[in-house]
Short mmCIF file of C-alpha atoms in Angstrom, two decimals:
data_model
loop_
_atom_site.label_atom_id
_atom_site.label_comp_id
_atom_site.label_asym_id
_atom_site.label_seq_id
_atom_site.Cartn_x
_atom_site.Cartn_y
_atom_site.Cartn_z
CA UNK A 1 -10.85 7.94 -24.03
CA UNK A 2 -13.63 5.28 -26.63
CA UNK A 3 -16.65 3.65 -25.49
CA UNK A 4 -16.66 -0.04 -25.58
CA UNK A 5 -19.63 -1.29 -27.54
CA UNK A 6 -20.65 2.00 -28.34
CA UNK A 7 -18.05 2.35 -32.13
CA UNK A 8 -21.17 -0.73 -32.27
CA UNK A 9 -23.92 1.72 -32.38
CA UNK A 10 -23.86 2.96 -36.08
CA UNK A 11 -23.68 6.25 -37.17
CA UNK A 12 -26.54 7.25 -38.80
CA UNK A 13 -27.94 5.61 -34.94
CA UNK A 14 -25.82 8.82 -33.47
CA UNK A 15 -27.11 11.48 -35.21
CA UNK A 16 -31.07 9.84 -33.99
CA UNK A 17 -30.09 9.19 -30.88
CA UNK A 18 -28.76 13.00 -30.05
CA UNK A 19 -32.23 13.90 -32.16
CA UNK A 20 -34.36 12.35 -29.81
CA UNK A 21 -32.81 11.92 -26.35
CA UNK A 22 -30.72 15.35 -26.29
CA UNK A 23 -32.65 17.18 -23.31
CA UNK A 24 -32.95 14.18 -21.85
CA UNK A 25 -28.60 14.03 -22.23
CA UNK A 26 -28.36 17.58 -20.92
CA UNK A 27 -30.69 17.15 -18.35
CA UNK A 28 -28.74 13.52 -17.15
CA UNK A 29 -25.60 15.15 -17.17
CA UNK A 30 -26.58 18.63 -16.01
CA UNK A 31 -28.10 16.90 -12.94
CA UNK A 32 -25.31 14.27 -12.29
CA UNK A 33 -22.82 16.87 -13.16
CA UNK A 34 -23.41 18.87 -10.05
CA UNK A 35 -23.96 15.60 -7.92
CA UNK A 36 -20.90 14.46 -8.51
CA UNK A 37 -19.05 17.57 -8.06
CA UNK A 38 -21.25 18.70 -5.16
CA UNK A 39 -19.56 15.10 -3.87
CA UNK A 40 -16.02 15.99 -4.55
CA UNK A 41 -16.38 19.66 -2.71
CA UNK A 42 -18.12 18.07 0.45
CA UNK A 43 -16.47 14.07 2.37
CA UNK A 44 -20.77 13.90 3.85
CA UNK A 45 -23.20 14.84 3.28
CA UNK A 46 -25.48 16.45 6.35
CA UNK A 47 -27.91 14.25 7.01
CA UNK A 48 -30.69 17.11 6.32
CA UNK A 49 -29.25 16.84 2.73
CA UNK A 50 -29.11 13.13 2.13
CA UNK A 51 -33.48 12.49 4.15
CA UNK A 52 -34.46 15.64 1.81
CA UNK A 53 -38.37 16.03 2.38
CA UNK A 54 -39.29 15.29 -1.39
CA UNK A 55 -42.09 17.35 -0.85
CA UNK A 56 -40.20 20.73 0.08
CA UNK A 57 -37.53 19.69 -2.45
CA UNK A 58 -40.70 20.38 -5.56
CA UNK A 59 -41.07 23.53 -3.79
CA UNK A 60 -37.73 25.03 -2.98
CA UNK A 61 -37.31 24.50 -6.54
CA UNK A 62 -40.98 26.22 -7.70
CA UNK A 63 -39.84 29.32 -5.55
CA UNK A 64 -36.43 29.40 -7.50
CA UNK A 65 -37.89 28.91 -11.60
CA UNK A 66 -40.30 31.54 -9.84
CA UNK A 67 -37.71 34.20 -8.87
CA UNK A 68 -35.44 33.19 -11.88
CA UNK A 69 -38.85 34.44 -14.01
CA UNK A 70 -40.05 37.14 -11.76
CA UNK A 71 -36.73 39.03 -12.71
CA UNK A 72 -36.50 38.35 -16.35
CA UNK A 73 -40.35 39.44 -17.32
CA UNK A 74 -40.30 41.70 -14.16
CA UNK A 75 -44.12 40.39 -13.72
CA UNK A 76 -45.06 37.96 -10.52
CA UNK A 77 -45.84 34.72 -11.68
CA UNK A 78 -48.32 33.02 -9.09
CA UNK A 79 -46.79 29.75 -7.53
CA UNK A 80 -50.35 28.25 -9.03
CA UNK A 81 -49.51 28.15 -11.89
CA UNK A 82 -45.96 27.29 -11.72
CA UNK A 83 -47.47 24.24 -9.98
CA UNK A 84 -50.27 22.96 -12.97
CA UNK A 85 -47.04 23.68 -15.33
CA UNK A 86 -44.48 22.42 -14.67
CA UNK A 87 -44.72 19.99 -11.76
CA UNK A 88 -43.99 17.02 -13.76
CA UNK A 89 -40.81 18.00 -14.39
CA UNK A 90 -39.56 20.26 -11.90
CA UNK A 91 -40.59 16.45 -9.44
CA UNK A 92 -39.03 13.82 -12.05
CA UNK A 93 -36.32 16.81 -12.09
CA UNK A 94 -35.79 16.46 -7.75
CA UNK A 95 -35.90 12.66 -7.73
CA UNK A 96 -33.10 12.15 -9.78
CA UNK A 97 -31.47 14.32 -7.64
CA UNK A 98 -31.83 13.49 -4.36
CA UNK A 99 -31.20 9.69 -6.03
CA UNK A 100 -28.19 10.87 -6.81
CA UNK A 101 -27.55 12.25 -4.00
CA UNK A 102 -28.64 9.35 -1.80
CA UNK A 103 -26.89 7.30 -3.47
CA UNK A 104 -23.34 9.48 -3.70
CA UNK A 105 -23.21 8.40 -7.69
CA UNK A 106 -19.79 8.28 -9.15
CA UNK A 107 -18.59 8.75 -12.61
CA UNK A 108 -18.63 5.47 -13.46
CA UNK A 109 -21.86 4.60 -12.16
CA UNK A 110 -23.51 7.71 -13.96
CA UNK A 111 -21.78 7.05 -17.53
CA UNK A 112 -23.21 3.52 -18.19
CA UNK A 113 -26.83 5.23 -16.50
CA UNK A 114 -26.14 7.99 -19.12
CA UNK A 115 -25.54 5.16 -22.18
CA UNK A 116 -28.17 2.79 -20.72
CA UNK A 117 -30.14 5.98 -20.96
CA UNK A 118 -29.64 6.94 -24.28
CA UNK A 119 -30.25 3.41 -25.99
CA UNK A 120 -33.13 3.38 -24.25
CA UNK A 121 -36.16 1.99 -26.63
CA UNK A 122 -36.20 5.06 -29.92
CA UNK A 123 -39.50 4.40 -32.31
CA UNK A 124 -37.05 4.22 -35.48
CA UNK A 125 -33.96 3.08 -33.62
CA UNK A 126 -33.04 -0.79 -34.50
CA UNK A 127 -30.48 -3.30 -33.29
CA UNK A 128 -29.37 -1.36 -30.38
CA UNK A 129 -31.21 -2.78 -27.53
CA UNK A 130 -28.00 -6.13 -27.29
CA UNK A 131 -25.21 -3.05 -27.37
CA UNK A 132 -27.36 -1.76 -24.33
CA UNK A 133 -28.17 -4.89 -22.40
CA UNK A 134 -24.07 -5.14 -22.11
CA UNK A 135 -23.73 -2.02 -20.51
CA UNK A 136 -26.18 -3.38 -18.73
CA UNK A 137 -24.47 -5.98 -16.94
CA UNK A 138 -21.00 -3.43 -16.89
CA UNK A 139 -22.81 -1.20 -14.57
CA UNK A 140 -24.43 -3.95 -12.67
CA UNK A 141 -20.67 -6.14 -12.60
CA UNK A 142 -19.31 -2.42 -11.81
CA UNK A 143 -21.24 -1.72 -8.88
CA UNK A 144 -21.77 -5.21 -6.52
CA UNK A 145 -17.12 -5.61 -7.63
CA UNK A 146 -16.89 -1.68 -5.89
CA UNK A 147 -14.67 -0.87 -3.03
CA UNK A 148 -17.41 0.63 -1.39
CA UNK A 149 -19.81 -0.06 0.71
CA UNK A 150 -23.05 -1.11 -0.99
CA UNK A 151 -26.88 -1.78 -0.30
CA UNK A 152 -29.17 -4.84 -1.38
CA UNK A 153 -30.85 -2.39 -2.83
CA UNK A 154 -28.40 0.25 -4.34
CA UNK A 155 -28.07 -1.53 -8.02
CA UNK A 156 -31.60 -1.65 -8.03
CA UNK A 157 -32.21 2.06 -6.71
CA UNK A 158 -29.24 2.80 -9.57
CA UNK A 159 -31.56 1.40 -12.17
CA UNK A 160 -34.80 3.32 -11.63
CA UNK A 161 -33.32 6.34 -12.19
CA UNK A 162 -33.24 5.65 -15.69
CA UNK A 163 -36.57 4.85 -15.51
#
């Protein structure tokens, strides 16, 4: 199955996008996959999972990284060092994960968000904004017309993930 409008992106631009956005694509895909897969395995989240304290989530992730690094390097990596070096990245990962969980992200929404993120402005890539806007419109229409109950802020919440 091919994505509508994406075939309008020139092949050379595809290469530029993959080269410049590969880490974003990998991170976004991993977080979305874990969220969507988790939703299928558990029909409803515990209130604790839905209202996770952001600071606690970040701290938990930092401790996980610390444990992994300690195991890999056979050294004791200080949590303060990890805070200095990784806190920005961990906060971003936690923010996206929490938003995906709260929104109960669905596959269709993820695909649109991924394309929107991929087609966000790149320094060397021109003339793809109109394609990106089609996906923005498609995502907005999908969310507005979906069968699930949405709040007034759901659409805005979905779009803030991409930023």
